[in-house]
mmCIF file of C-alpha atoms in Angstrom:
data_model
loop_
_atom_site.group_PDB
_atom_site.id
_atom_site.type_symbol
_atom_site.label_atom_id
_atom_site.label_comp_id
_atom_site.label_asym_id
_atom_site.label_seq_id
_atom_site.Cartn_x
_atom_site.Cartn_y
_atom_site.Cartn_z
ATOM 1 C CA MET A 971 0.131 -0.048 -0.057
ATOM 2 C CA LYS A 972 1.489 3.318 -1.048
ATOM 3 C CA HIS A 973 2.523 5.590 1.783
ATOM 4 C CA ILE A 974 0.157 8.706 2.140
ATOM 5 C CA PRO A 975 1.595 11.943 3.887
ATOM 6 C CA PHE A 976 -0.546 12.879 6.792
ATOM 7 C CA ILE A 977 -1.247 16.583 5.789
ATOM 8 C CA ALA A 978 -4.369 18.035 4.911
ATOM 9 C CA ASN A 979 -4.989 19.192 1.356
ATOM 10 C CA PRO A 980 -4.953 22.740 1.018
ATOM 11 C CA GLU A 981 -8.021 22.965 -1.131
ATOM 12 C CA ARG A 982 -10.012 20.706 1.243
ATOM 13 C CA ARG A 983 -8.857 22.640 4.213
ATOM 14 C CA GLU A 984 -9.834 25.852 2.431
ATOM 15 C CA GLN A 985 -13.365 24.291 1.475
ATOM 16 C CA PHE A 986 -13.738 22.989 5.183
ATOM 17 C CA GLU A 987 -13.126 26.796 6.240
ATOM 18 C CA ARG A 988 -15.293 28.428 3.846
ATOM 19 C CA ALA A 989 -18.134 26.094 4.717
ATOM 20 C CA VAL A 990 -17.687 26.891 8.576
ATOM 21 C CA ARG A 991 -17.702 30.498 7.760
ATOM 22 C CA LYS A 992 -20.395 30.679 5.588
ATOM 23 C CA ASP A 993 -22.588 28.795 8.019
ATOM 24 C CA TYR A 994 -21.762 31.088 10.609
ATOM 25 C CA ASP A 995 -22.402 34.474 8.450
ATOM 26 C CA GLU A 996 -25.930 32.903 7.989
ATOM 27 C CA SER A 997 -26.476 31.920 11.385
ATOM 28 C CA SER A 998 -25.232 34.441 13.595
ATOM 29 C CA ILE A 999 -27.262 37.387 14.869
ATOM 30 C CA ILE A 1000 -24.818 39.470 16.769
ATOM 31 C CA ARG A 1001 -24.062 41.982 14.033
ATOM 32 C CA LYS A 1002 -27.886 42.724 13.810
ATOM 33 C CA ILE A 1003 -28.279 43.461 17.859
ATOM 34 C CA ALA A 1004 -24.970 45.155 18.696
ATOM 35 C CA ASP A 1005 -22.410 47.546 17.532
ATOM 36 C CA CYS A 1006 -19.494 45.786 16.466
ATOM 37 C CA ARG A 1007 -15.615 46.403 16.518
ATOM 38 C CA GLU A 1008 -12.459 44.409 15.997
ATOM 39 C CA ALA A 1009 -9.914 44.214 18.680
ATOM 40 C CA PRO A 1010 -6.178 43.651 18.162
ATOM 41 C CA PRO A 1011 -4.922 40.447 19.309
ATOM 42 C CA ASP A 1012 -3.115 41.489 22.387
ATOM 43 C CA GLU A 1013 -6.238 43.343 23.793
ATOM 44 C CA SER A 1014 -6.902 42.621 27.093
ATOM 45 C CA GLY A 1015 -10.249 42.157 28.682
ATOM 46 C CA ASN A 1016 -12.679 39.308 29.550
ATOM 47 C CA PHE A 1017 -12.486 37.627 26.182
ATOM 48 C CA VAL A 1018 -13.891 34.322 25.793
ATOM 49 C CA ARG A 1019 -13.549 31.484 23.196
ATOM 50 C CA ILE A 1020 -16.848 30.242 21.809
ATOM 51 C CA GLY A 1021 -16.856 27.205 19.815
ATOM 52 C CA LEU A 1022 -15.777 23.429 19.311
ATOM 53 C CA ARG A 1023 -12.659 21.157 19.333
ATOM 54 C CA PHE A 1024 -12.929 17.818 18.127
ATOM 55 C CA TYR A 1025 -11.029 15.153 16.310
ATOM 56 C CA ALA A 1026 -12.129 14.705 12.645
ATOM 57 C CA LYS A 1027 -11.394 11.473 10.530
ATOM 58 C CA PRO A 1028 -8.442 12.007 7.841
ATOM 59 C CA ASP A 1029 -10.663 11.469 4.884
ATOM 60 C CA ILE A 1030 -12.322 14.857 5.483
ATOM 61 C CA PHE A 1031 -8.876 16.678 4.847
ATOM 62 C CA ILE A 1032 -6.861 13.935 2.842
ATOM 63 C CA LYS A 1033 -8.889 12.950 -0.382
ATOM 64 C CA ASP A 1034 -6.480 9.640 -0.659
ATOM 65 C CA TYR A 1035 -7.826 8.556 2.873
ATOM 66 C CA ALA A 1036 -11.548 8.068 1.363
ATOM 67 C CA PRO A 1037 -12.680 4.564 0.585
ATOM 68 C CA SER A 1038 -12.008 3.999 -3.252
ATOM 69 C CA HIS A 1039 -14.737 5.306 -5.390
ATOM 70 C CA THR A 1040 -16.219 7.625 -2.746
ATOM 71 C CA PHE A 1041 -16.157 11.282 -2.517
ATOM 72 C CA VAL A 1042 -16.099 12.530 0.842
ATOM 73 C CA LEU A 1043 -17.234 16.214 1.224
ATOM 74 C CA PRO A 1044 -14.878 18.288 3.455
ATOM 75 C CA GLU A 1045 -17.475 20.067 5.388
ATOM 76 C CA ILE A 1046 -19.086 19.178 8.797
ATOM 77 C CA ILE A 1047 -22.818 20.722 8.897
ATOM 78 C CA GLY A 1048 -23.427 22.945 11.809
ATOM 79 C CA LEU A 1049 -20.186 23.952 13.065
ATOM 80 C CA GLY A 1050 -20.540 27.712 12.243
ATOM 81 C CA ARG A 1051 -24.247 27.329 13.548
ATOM 82 C CA SER A 1052 -22.884 26.220 17.096
ATOM 83 C CA ILE A 1053 -20.507 29.276 17.282
ATOM 84 C CA ALA A 1054 -23.653 31.363 16.484
ATOM 85 C CA ILE A 1055 -25.770 29.737 19.149
ATOM 86 C CA GLY A 1056 -22.764 29.904 21.784
ATOM 87 C CA GLU A 1057 -22.709 33.767 20.961
ATOM 88 C CA GLN A 1058 -25.954 34.069 21.506
ATOM 89 C CA ASN A 1059 -26.000 32.256 25.202
ATOM 90 C CA TYR A 1060 -22.975 34.235 26.041
ATOM 91 C CA PHE A 1061 -24.707 37.429 24.977
ATOM 92 C CA MET A 1062 -27.830 36.539 26.929
ATOM 93 C CA SER A 1063 -25.774 35.743 30.072
ATOM 94 C CA ILE A 1064 -23.996 39.229 30.073
ATOM 95 C CA ILE A 1065 -27.197 40.962 29.813
ATOM 96 C CA GLU A 1066 -28.772 38.933 32.235
ATOM 97 C CA LYS A 1067 -26.192 39.875 34.665
ATOM 98 C CA SER A 1068 -26.314 43.784 33.626
ATOM 99 C CA PHE A 1069 -29.687 44.734 33.048
ATOM 100 C CA THR A 1070 -32.176 45.768 35.841
ATOM 101 C CA THR A 1071 -34.978 43.277 36.007
ATOM 102 C CA ARG A 1072 -38.662 44.812 36.414
ATOM 103 C CA LYS A 1073 -41.349 42.077 37.888
ATOM 104 C CA VAL A 1074 -44.621 43.525 36.422
ATOM 105 C CA ASP A 1075 -47.993 41.542 35.964
ATOM 106 C CA ASP A 1076 -48.764 41.489 32.297
ATOM 107 C CA MET A 1077 -47.653 42.938 29.164
ATOM 108 C CA ILE A 1078 -49.810 46.229 29.307
ATOM 109 C CA GLU A 1079 -47.703 47.095 32.145
ATOM 110 C CA MET A 1080 -44.794 45.945 30.158
ATOM 111 C CA ALA A 1081 -45.446 48.652 27.845
ATOM 112 C CA HIS A 1082 -45.719 51.105 30.630
ATOM 113 C CA CYS A 1083 -42.388 50.522 31.824
ATOM 114 C CA LEU A 1084 -41.017 50.911 28.075
ATOM 115 C CA GLU A 1085 -42.956 54.266 28.038
ATOM 116 C CA ASP A 1086 -41.069 55.254 31.356
ATOM 117 C CA MET A 1087 -37.959 55.151 29.293
ATOM 118 C CA PRO A 1088 -38.116 58.106 26.960
ATOM 119 C CA GLY A 1089 -34.701 58.023 25.831
ATOM 120 C CA LEU A 1090 -34.564 54.333 24.836
ATOM 121 C CA ASP A 1091 -34.218 54.038 21.190
ATOM 122 C CA LEU A 1092 -35.412 50.392 21.358
ATOM 123 C CA THR A 1093 -33.419 48.056 18.656
ATOM 124 C CA THR A 1094 -34.122 44.588 19.809
ATOM 125 C CA ALA A 1095 -36.395 42.597 21.702
ATOM 126 C CA PHE A 1096 -35.696 38.952 22.804
ATOM 127 C CA VAL A 1097 -38.968 37.520 23.719
ATOM 128 C CA PRO A 1098 -39.530 33.777 25.492
ATOM 129 C CA ILE A 1099 -41.132 31.520 23.030
ATOM 130 C CA ALA A 1100 -43.982 30.755 25.466
ATOM 131 C CA TYR A 1101 -45.367 34.146 24.639
ATOM 132 C CA PHE A 1102 -45.249 33.792 20.780
ATOM 133 C CA MET A 1103 -49.094 33.337 20.726
ATOM 134 C CA ASP A 1104 -49.912 36.252 22.892
ATOM 135 C CA LEU A 1105 -47.918 38.378 20.545
ATOM 136 C CA HIS A 1106 -49.329 36.821 16.945
ATOM 137 C CA PHE A 1107 -52.885 37.120 18.457
ATOM 138 C CA PRO A 1108 -52.827 40.139 21.021
ATOM 139 C CA GLU A 1109 -55.689 40.903 23.191
ATOM 140 C CA ASN A 1110 -54.590 44.331 23.419
ATOM 141 C CA PRO A 1111 -53.761 46.589 20.568
ATOM 142 C CA ILE A 1112 -50.438 47.881 21.769
ATOM 143 C CA TYR A 1113 -48.522 44.852 20.644
ATOM 144 C CA ARG A 1114 -47.925 43.259 17.090
ATOM 145 C CA VAL A 1115 -45.570 41.262 15.532
ATOM 146 C CA SER A 1116 -44.843 42.249 11.976
ATOM 147 C CA HIS A 1117 -43.092 40.188 9.323
ATOM 148 C CA GLU A 1118 -41.190 42.716 6.748
ATOM 149 C CA ASP A 1119 -37.558 41.842 5.627
ATOM 150 C CA ALA A 1120 -37.157 40.681 9.355
ATOM 151 C CA ARG A 1121 -39.579 39.903 12.043
ATOM 152 C CA TYR A 1122 -40.280 43.156 14.364
ATOM 153 C CA LEU A 1123 -42.235 43.661 17.494
ATOM 154 C CA ILE A 1124 -44.332 46.751 17.234
ATOM 155 C CA ILE A 1125 -45.109 48.146 20.776
ATOM 156 C CA GLY A 1126 -46.897 51.402 20.606
ATOM 157 C CA ASP A 1127 -44.886 53.540 18.327
ATOM 158 C CA ARG A 1128 -41.726 51.656 18.825
ATOM 159 C CA LYS A 1129 -40.326 48.794 16.690
ATOM 160 C CA ALA A 1130 -37.521 46.321 17.575
ATOM 161 C CA ARG A 1131 -36.086 43.272 15.775
ATOM 162 C CA VAL A 1132 -37.365 40.285 17.556
ATOM 163 C CA PHE A 1133 -35.660 37.157 18.317
ATOM 164 C CA TRP A 1134 -37.537 34.093 20.325
ATOM 165 C CA SER A 1135 -35.725 31.718 22.963
ATOM 166 C CA ASN A 1136 -35.726 28.326 22.091
ATOM 167 C CA ASN A 1137 -33.915 25.013 23.293
ATOM 168 C CA TYR A 1138 -30.636 26.314 22.473
ATOM 169 C CA VAL A 1139 -31.077 29.619 24.021
ATOM 170 C CA GLU A 1140 -33.244 29.592 26.786
ATOM 171 C CA PHE A 1141 -34.836 32.481 28.835
ATOM 172 C CA ASN A 1142 -37.641 33.340 30.490
ATOM 173 C CA LYS A 1143 -37.675 37.165 30.711
ATOM 174 C CA PHE A 1144 -38.423 39.729 28.093
ATOM 175 C CA TYR A 1145 -35.198 41.764 27.071
ATOM 176 C CA PHE A 1146 -35.418 45.257 25.354
ATOM 177 C CA ILE A 1147 -32.063 46.377 24.186
ATOM 178 C CA GLY A 1148 -31.430 49.995 23.153
ATOM 179 C CA LYS A 1149 -29.310 51.711 20.602
ATOM 180 C CA GLY A 1150 -25.630 51.906 21.937
ATOM 181 C CA SER A 1151 -26.347 49.975 25.038
ATOM 182 C CA VAL A 1152 -23.907 47.074 24.008
ATOM 183 C CA GLN A 1153 -20.695 46.551 21.906
ATOM 184 C CA TRP A 1154 -19.425 43.191 20.501
ATOM 185 C CA ILE A 1155 -15.731 43.153 20.360
ATOM 186 C CA VAL A 1156 -14.384 40.362 18.369
ATOM 187 C CA LYS A 1157 -10.778 39.183 17.661
ATOM 188 C CA PRO A 1158 -10.674 38.374 13.968
ATOM 189 C CA ASP A 1159 -8.160 35.738 12.618
ATOM 190 C CA SER A 1160 -5.082 36.616 10.321
ATOM 191 C CA THR A 1161 -7.755 36.798 7.349
ATOM 192 C CA GLY A 1162 -9.889 39.318 8.939
ATOM 193 C CA HIS A 1163 -12.755 37.083 9.905
ATOM 194 C CA SER A 1164 -14.502 36.480 12.819
ATOM 195 C CA VAL A 1165 -14.231 32.494 13.007
ATOM 196 C CA ARG A 1166 -10.992 31.073 13.301
ATOM 197 C CA VAL A 1167 -10.402 27.383 12.295
ATOM 198 C CA THR A 1168 -7.485 25.410 13.095
ATOM 199 C CA VAL A 1169 -6.679 22.164 11.562
ATOM 200 C CA ASN A 1170 -3.545 20.194 12.982
ATOM 201 C CA PRO A 1171 -2.583 16.426 12.213
ATOM 202 C CA ASP A 1172 -2.476 14.072 15.077
ATOM 203 C CA VAL A 1173 -0.288 11.339 13.581
ATOM 204 C CA GLN A 1174 -0.472 9.223 16.687
ATOM 205 C CA SER A 1175 -4.192 8.867 16.547
ATOM 206 C CA GLN A 1176 -4.510 9.032 12.768
ATOM 207 C CA LYS A 1177 -7.056 12.173 13.192
ATOM 208 C CA PHE A 1178 -6.790 15.728 12.808
ATOM 209 C CA ASP A 1179 -7.537 18.043 15.722
ATOM 210 C CA VAL A 1180 -9.769 20.637 14.718
ATOM 211 C CA THR A 1181 -11.068 23.926 16.281
ATOM 212 C CA THR A 1182 -13.690 26.072 15.220
ATOM 213 C CA GLU A 1183 -14.122 29.453 17.555
ATOM 214 C CA THR A 1184 -14.442 32.941 17.780
ATOM 215 C CA VAL A 1185 -12.658 35.119 20.264
ATOM 216 C CA ALA A 1186 -14.927 37.998 21.490
ATOM 217 C CA ARG A 1187 -16.595 39.731 24.462
ATOM 218 C CA LEU A 1188 -19.649 41.828 25.108
ATOM 219 C CA GLU A 1189 -19.203 45.366 26.629
ATOM 220 C CA VAL A 1190 -22.459 46.712 28.436
ATOM 221 C CA VAL A 1191 -21.691 50.322 27.475
ATOM 222 C CA ASP A 1192 -24.975 51.716 29.307
ATOM 223 C CA GLU A 1193 -27.079 49.280 31.354
ATOM 224 C CA LYS A 1194 -29.584 51.771 31.594
ATOM 225 C CA ILE A 1195 -30.606 51.860 28.059
ATOM 226 C CA GLY A 1196 -31.602 48.047 28.276
ATOM 227 C CA LEU A 1197 -34.507 46.344 30.284
ATOM 228 C CA ALA A 1198 -35.501 42.792 31.462
ATOM 229 C CA VAL A 1199 -39.073 42.405 32.275
ATOM 230 C CA LEU A 1200 -40.369 39.185 34.194
ATOM 231 C CA LEU A 1201 -44.168 38.821 33.637
ATOM 232 C CA SER A 1202 -46.312 37.165 36.357
ATOM 233 C CA LYS A 1203 -49.110 36.345 34.040
ATOM 234 C CA PRO A 1204 -48.532 33.103 32.357
ATOM 235 C CA PRO A 1205 -48.624 32.792 28.600
ATOM 236 C CA ARG A 1206 -51.770 31.516 26.793
ATOM 237 C CA LYS A 1207 -51.599 27.842 25.886
ATOM 238 C CA GLU A 1208 -53.811 27.100 22.617
ATOM 239 C CA TYR A 1209 -52.277 23.316 21.972
ATOM 240 C CA ALA A 1210 -52.542 20.111 23.722
ATOM 241 C CA GLU A 1211 -49.979 17.649 23.331
ATOM 242 C CA SER A 1212 -50.765 13.970 23.563
ATOM 243 C CA ALA A 1213 -47.208 12.246 23.665
ATOM 244 C CA GLN A 1214 -48.032 9.234 25.741
ATOM 245 C CA ARG A 1215 -51.565 8.742 24.254
ATOM 246 C CA VAL A 1216 -51.098 6.317 21.050
ATOM 247 C CA PRO A 1217 -48.724 3.627 21.794
ATOM 248 C CA SER A 1218 -49.312 1.902 18.230
ATOM 249 C CA VAL A 1219 -46.288 -0.026 17.061
ATOM 250 C CA MET B 724 -29.526 10.117 27.972
ATOM 251 C CA PRO B 725 -31.980 13.129 27.449
ATOM 252 C CA ARG B 726 -35.268 12.568 25.698
ATOM 253 C CA TYR B 727 -34.654 15.393 23.069
ATOM 254 C CA ARG B 728 -37.590 16.995 21.230
ATOM 255 C CA VAL B 729 -37.705 16.286 17.590
ATOM 256 C CA PHE B 730 -40.324 18.010 15.436
ATOM 257 C CA ILE B 731 -41.435 15.943 12.525
ATOM 258 C CA ALA B 732 -42.164 17.860 9.349
ATOM 259 C CA TYR B 733 -43.779 16.264 6.409
ATOM 260 C CA GLY B 734 -45.274 16.990 3.164
ATOM 261 C CA GLY B 735 -48.023 14.964 1.506
ATOM 262 C CA SER B 736 -49.719 11.896 2.405
ATOM 263 C CA SER B 737 -46.941 9.322 1.625
ATOM 264 C CA ALA B 738 -44.801 11.394 3.804
ATOM 265 C CA LEU B 739 -47.588 11.229 6.755
ATOM 266 C CA THR B 740 -47.440 7.533 6.743
ATOM 267 C CA VAL B 741 -43.270 7.520 6.853
ATOM 268 C CA ALA B 742 -43.589 10.270 9.426
ATOM 269 C CA SER B 743 -46.130 8.710 11.545
ATOM 270 C CA ALA B 744 -44.163 5.407 11.800
ATOM 271 C CA MET B 745 -40.824 7.541 12.573
ATOM 272 C CA ALA B 746 -42.533 9.136 15.366
ATOM 273 C CA ASP B 747 -43.233 5.777 17.002
ATOM 274 C CA CYS B 748 -39.597 4.355 16.384
ATOM 275 C CA LEU B 749 -37.767 7.713 17.414
ATOM 276 C CA TRP B 750 -39.835 7.091 20.709
ATOM 277 C CA HIS B 751 -38.580 3.799 21.169
ATOM 278 C CA GLN B 752 -34.946 5.246 20.288
ATOM 279 C CA GLY B 753 -35.458 7.574 23.252
ATOM 280 C CA LEU B 754 -36.614 10.761 21.355
ATOM 281 C CA GLN B 755 -39.479 12.619 22.217
ATOM 282 C CA PRO B 756 -41.237 13.171 18.657
ATOM 283 C CA GLN B 757 -43.712 16.178 18.087
ATOM 284 C CA ILE B 758 -45.786 15.908 14.975
ATOM 285 C CA GLY B 759 -48.934 17.969 13.772
ATOM 286 C CA ALA B 760 -50.964 14.806 12.855
ATOM 287 C CA PRO B 761 -53.540 12.952 14.886
ATOM 288 C CA GLY B 762 -53.447 9.470 16.037
ATOM 289 C CA CYS B 763 -49.573 8.758 16.393
ATOM 290 C CA ARG B 764 -46.938 9.097 18.962
ATOM 291 C CA GLY B 765 -46.193 12.833 19.952
ATOM 292 C CA SER B 766 -49.035 13.932 18.172
ATOM 293 C CA VAL B 767 -49.830 17.663 18.718
ATOM 294 C CA SER B 768 -53.390 19.219 17.829
ATOM 295 C CA VAL B 769 -53.099 22.993 17.102
ATOM 296 C CA ALA B 770 -55.729 25.137 16.044
ATOM 297 C CA ARG B 771 -53.362 27.562 14.119
ATOM 298 C CA GLN B 772 -50.422 26.927 12.261
ATOM 299 C CA GLU B 773 -48.461 29.979 14.047
ATOM 300 C CA ASP B 774 -48.960 27.695 17.016
ATOM 301 C CA LEU B 775 -47.104 24.541 15.263
ATOM 302 C CA PHE B 776 -44.365 27.410 14.295
ATOM 303 C CA ARG B 777 -44.241 28.206 17.971
ATOM 304 C CA LEU B 778 -43.865 24.224 18.733
ATOM 305 C CA LEU B 779 -41.177 23.867 16.130
ATOM 306 C CA ARG B 780 -38.892 26.347 17.924
ATOM 307 C CA THR B 781 -39.317 24.399 21.110
ATOM 308 C CA CYS B 782 -37.736 21.471 19.591
ATOM 309 C CA HIS B 783 -34.062 20.259 19.569
ATOM 310 C CA ALA B 784 -34.072 19.114 16.062
ATOM 311 C CA VAL B 785 -36.433 18.743 12.889
ATOM 312 C CA LEU B 786 -36.871 15.462 10.823
ATOM 313 C CA ALA B 787 -37.987 16.680 7.569
ATOM 314 C CA VAL B 788 -39.693 13.733 5.630
ATOM 315 C CA ASN B 789 -39.452 14.204 1.930
ATOM 316 C CA ALA B 790 -41.819 11.519 0.030
ATOM 317 C CA ALA B 791 -43.775 11.372 -3.293
ATOM 318 C CA GLN B 792 -46.176 14.771 -3.113
ATOM 319 C CA SER B 793 -43.943 16.805 -0.613
ATOM 320 C CA TYR B 794 -42.225 18.815 -3.449
ATOM 321 C CA ASN B 795 -45.242 21.299 -3.571
ATOM 322 C CA THR B 796 -46.483 21.363 -0.102
ATOM 323 C CA ARG B 797 -46.325 24.764 1.156
ATOM 324 C CA LYS B 798 -46.592 23.987 5.077
ATOM 325 C CA PHE B 799 -43.787 21.598 4.509
ATOM 326 C CA ILE B 800 -41.435 24.083 2.968
ATOM 327 C CA ASP B 801 -42.336 26.824 5.540
ATOM 328 C CA GLU B 802 -41.812 24.666 8.397
ATOM 329 C CA VAL B 803 -38.430 23.337 7.145
ATOM 330 C CA GLU B 804 -37.371 27.134 6.106
ATOM 331 C CA MET B 805 -38.275 28.329 9.755
ATOM 332 C CA ALA B 806 -36.031 25.689 11.181
ATOM 333 C CA ARG B 807 -33.061 26.220 8.844
ATOM 334 C CA TYR B 808 -33.544 29.962 8.772
ATOM 335 C CA GLY B 809 -35.029 31.046 12.024
ATOM 336 C CA ASP B 810 -33.467 33.365 14.665
ATOM 337 C CA VAL B 811 -31.462 30.516 15.725
ATOM 338 C CA PRO B 812 -31.560 27.609 13.293
ATOM 339 C CA ILE B 813 -32.314 24.588 14.501
ATOM 340 C CA PRO B 814 -30.678 21.182 13.094
ATOM 341 C CA VAL B 815 -32.637 19.579 10.228
ATOM 342 C CA LEU B 816 -32.043 16.085 9.116
ATOM 343 C CA ALA B 817 -33.627 15.333 5.658
ATOM 344 C CA PHE B 818 -35.306 11.965 5.391
ATOM 345 C CA ILE B 819 -35.842 11.335 1.972
ATOM 346 C CA GLU B 820 -37.476 8.668 -0.281
ATOM 347 C CA LYS B 821 -35.247 7.516 -3.045
ATOM 348 C CA GLY B 822 -36.336 8.900 -6.425
ATOM 349 C CA CYS B 823 -38.660 11.489 -5.066
ATOM 350 C CA LYS B 824 -38.319 15.172 -6.085
ATOM 351 C CA VAL B 825 -36.614 17.262 -3.222
ATOM 352 C CA ILE B 826 -37.852 20.552 -1.761
ATOM 353 C CA TYR B 827 -34.851 23.017 -2.651
ATOM 354 C CA VAL B 828 -34.246 23.991 1.032
ATOM 355 C CA LEU B 829 -33.365 20.344 1.713
ATOM 356 C CA LYS B 830 -31.065 19.955 -1.076
ATOM 357 C CA VAL B 831 -27.801 21.470 0.441
ATOM 358 C CA GLY B 832 -26.761 22.761 3.950
ATOM 359 C CA CYS B 833 -28.358 19.698 5.935
ATOM 360 C CA THR B 834 -27.472 16.070 6.673
ATOM 361 C CA ARG B 835 -29.638 13.795 4.404
ATOM 362 C CA ILE B 836 -30.430 9.985 4.871
ATOM 363 C CA GLU B 837 -32.275 8.270 1.985
ATOM 364 C CA PHE B 838 -34.634 5.363 2.440
ATOM 365 C CA PRO B 839 -36.297 3.130 -0.209
ATOM 366 C CA LYS B 840 -39.990 3.240 -0.472
ATOM 367 C CA GLY B 841 -41.277 1.051 2.316
ATOM 368 C CA GLY B 842 -37.812 0.654 3.887
ATOM 369 C CA HIS B 843 -37.997 3.810 6.305
ATOM 370 C CA LYS B 844 -38.313 1.778 9.579
ATOM 371 C CA ARG B 845 -34.879 -0.055 9.011
ATOM 372 C CA LYS B 846 -33.345 3.469 8.877
ATOM 373 C CA CYS B 847 -34.741 4.484 12.412
ATOM 374 C CA ALA B 848 -31.797 3.945 14.665
ATOM 375 C CA ASN B 849 -29.348 5.607 12.210
ATOM 376 C CA VAL B 850 -31.803 8.580 12.115
ATOM 377 C CA ALA B 851 -31.907 8.809 15.814
ATOM 378 C CA SER B 852 -28.065 8.582 16.149
ATOM 379 C CA GLN B 853 -27.528 11.134 13.357
ATOM 380 C CA LEU B 854 -30.262 13.422 15.280
ATOM 381 C CA ARG B 855 -28.557 13.254 18.617
ATOM 382 C CA LEU B 856 -25.147 13.991 16.853
ATOM 383 C CA GLU B 857 -26.526 16.949 15.385
ATOM 384 C CA ILE B 858 -27.953 18.276 18.471
ATOM 385 C CA LYS B 859 -24.621 17.776 20.226
ATOM 386 C CA ARG B 860 -22.759 19.561 17.713
ATOM 387 C CA SER B 861 -25.292 22.514 18.000
ATOM 388 C CA ASN B 862 -24.065 23.256 21.737
ATOM 389 C CA SER B 863 -20.552 24.786 21.751
ATOM 390 C CA VAL B 864 -18.656 25.346 24.622
ATOM 391 C CA ILE B 865 -17.510 28.750 26.165
ATOM 392 C CA VAL B 866 -14.216 29.306 28.151
ATOM 393 C CA GLU B 867 -11.845 32.151 28.923
ATOM 394 C CA GLU B 868 -9.484 33.400 26.329
ATOM 395 C CA ARG B 869 -6.575 31.959 27.970
ATOM 396 C CA LYS B 870 -7.951 28.453 28.091
ATOM 397 C CA ASP B 871 -8.178 25.689 25.273
ATOM 398 C CA LEU B 872 -11.677 24.279 24.185
ATOM 399 C CA PRO B 873 -12.208 20.863 25.521
ATOM 400 C CA ARG B 874 -12.154 18.288 22.888
ATOM 401 C CA ARG B 875 -15.593 16.627 22.360
ATOM 402 C CA THR B 876 -16.736 13.976 20.061
ATOM 403 C CA ILE B 877 -19.145 15.295 17.557
ATOM 404 C CA VAL B 878 -18.277 13.476 14.356
#
């Protein structure tokens, strides 16, 4: 059997990097919700790494390791998405620590809280998914969800991009973010992209040690132009689950 | 192992038959199926399509069953698009009957498992294992900059 050097094919490595970055660019919401700036590599501060490190099989990066008559695509689906999800989790954890939480009875009172902040130039709202139906079929005319180029939450005469919680980014409060309240600071790699991809051969294990990550931090510039709200009134529930009902095999 | 919630999207009556069977077998594989169809494991009855969209966002992954008649099903396309291009994209596993026309959003950017007509149940363990892997891959790690990310098994 011919000897195959354990070195990643440059074109397969490049395609892998492109795929991770494309997936990230399509999934990340951070540039839609925060002012961003790039930091030099030596900038200090509480920067974090967000991403995954794993072993990949050699046929991803070395064409000749694939079984004969088989083409292995040099891509792993979901790596960019996982960075985007991690970013959002980190983002939520920081604003949860920084923003003041107001406890109110219902959504009408929540609207009054926002009215009490006349300087708030609202840009983004994070909403617990449990309130999805309340906002799509509101009982009061203050709230409305609008589907334009993106989804917006209309509250009286204010309009904010709306993002819902889900199983990967869970929260049970409403978060309202005003323009200029937060800044996302990222350390790009040498190519200038926010996502760093490193691929190192591990000859002993005959695998590649792969890291896909972003290095960034969130700075809360002014916590007074942001607000967290916890509602006492539970969301409406219109559906019925019957997960255990029919044990048909 | 956690019983992850998996939304099963389908288009057309052939896909519904496959989806119902997959709901049952995914349950036996330790997953929690959620499907907008009556009379099967994990069935959810909703009054409005919006509520199904809400439910989809509470799931860890979507199994998109594409069989004969799926190609022009608007509801099916909407559900898959919402999962793939929503605020936080949800992993989508395309489960495709061989020889059928496939909706555009399932052609690229998601993992595909094909099955021959009538052979979907034999793929169930593979589908369940792939779904778990996709879910695991969606959870990144956050560490301080001075530390290295811990190595995980995701492929």
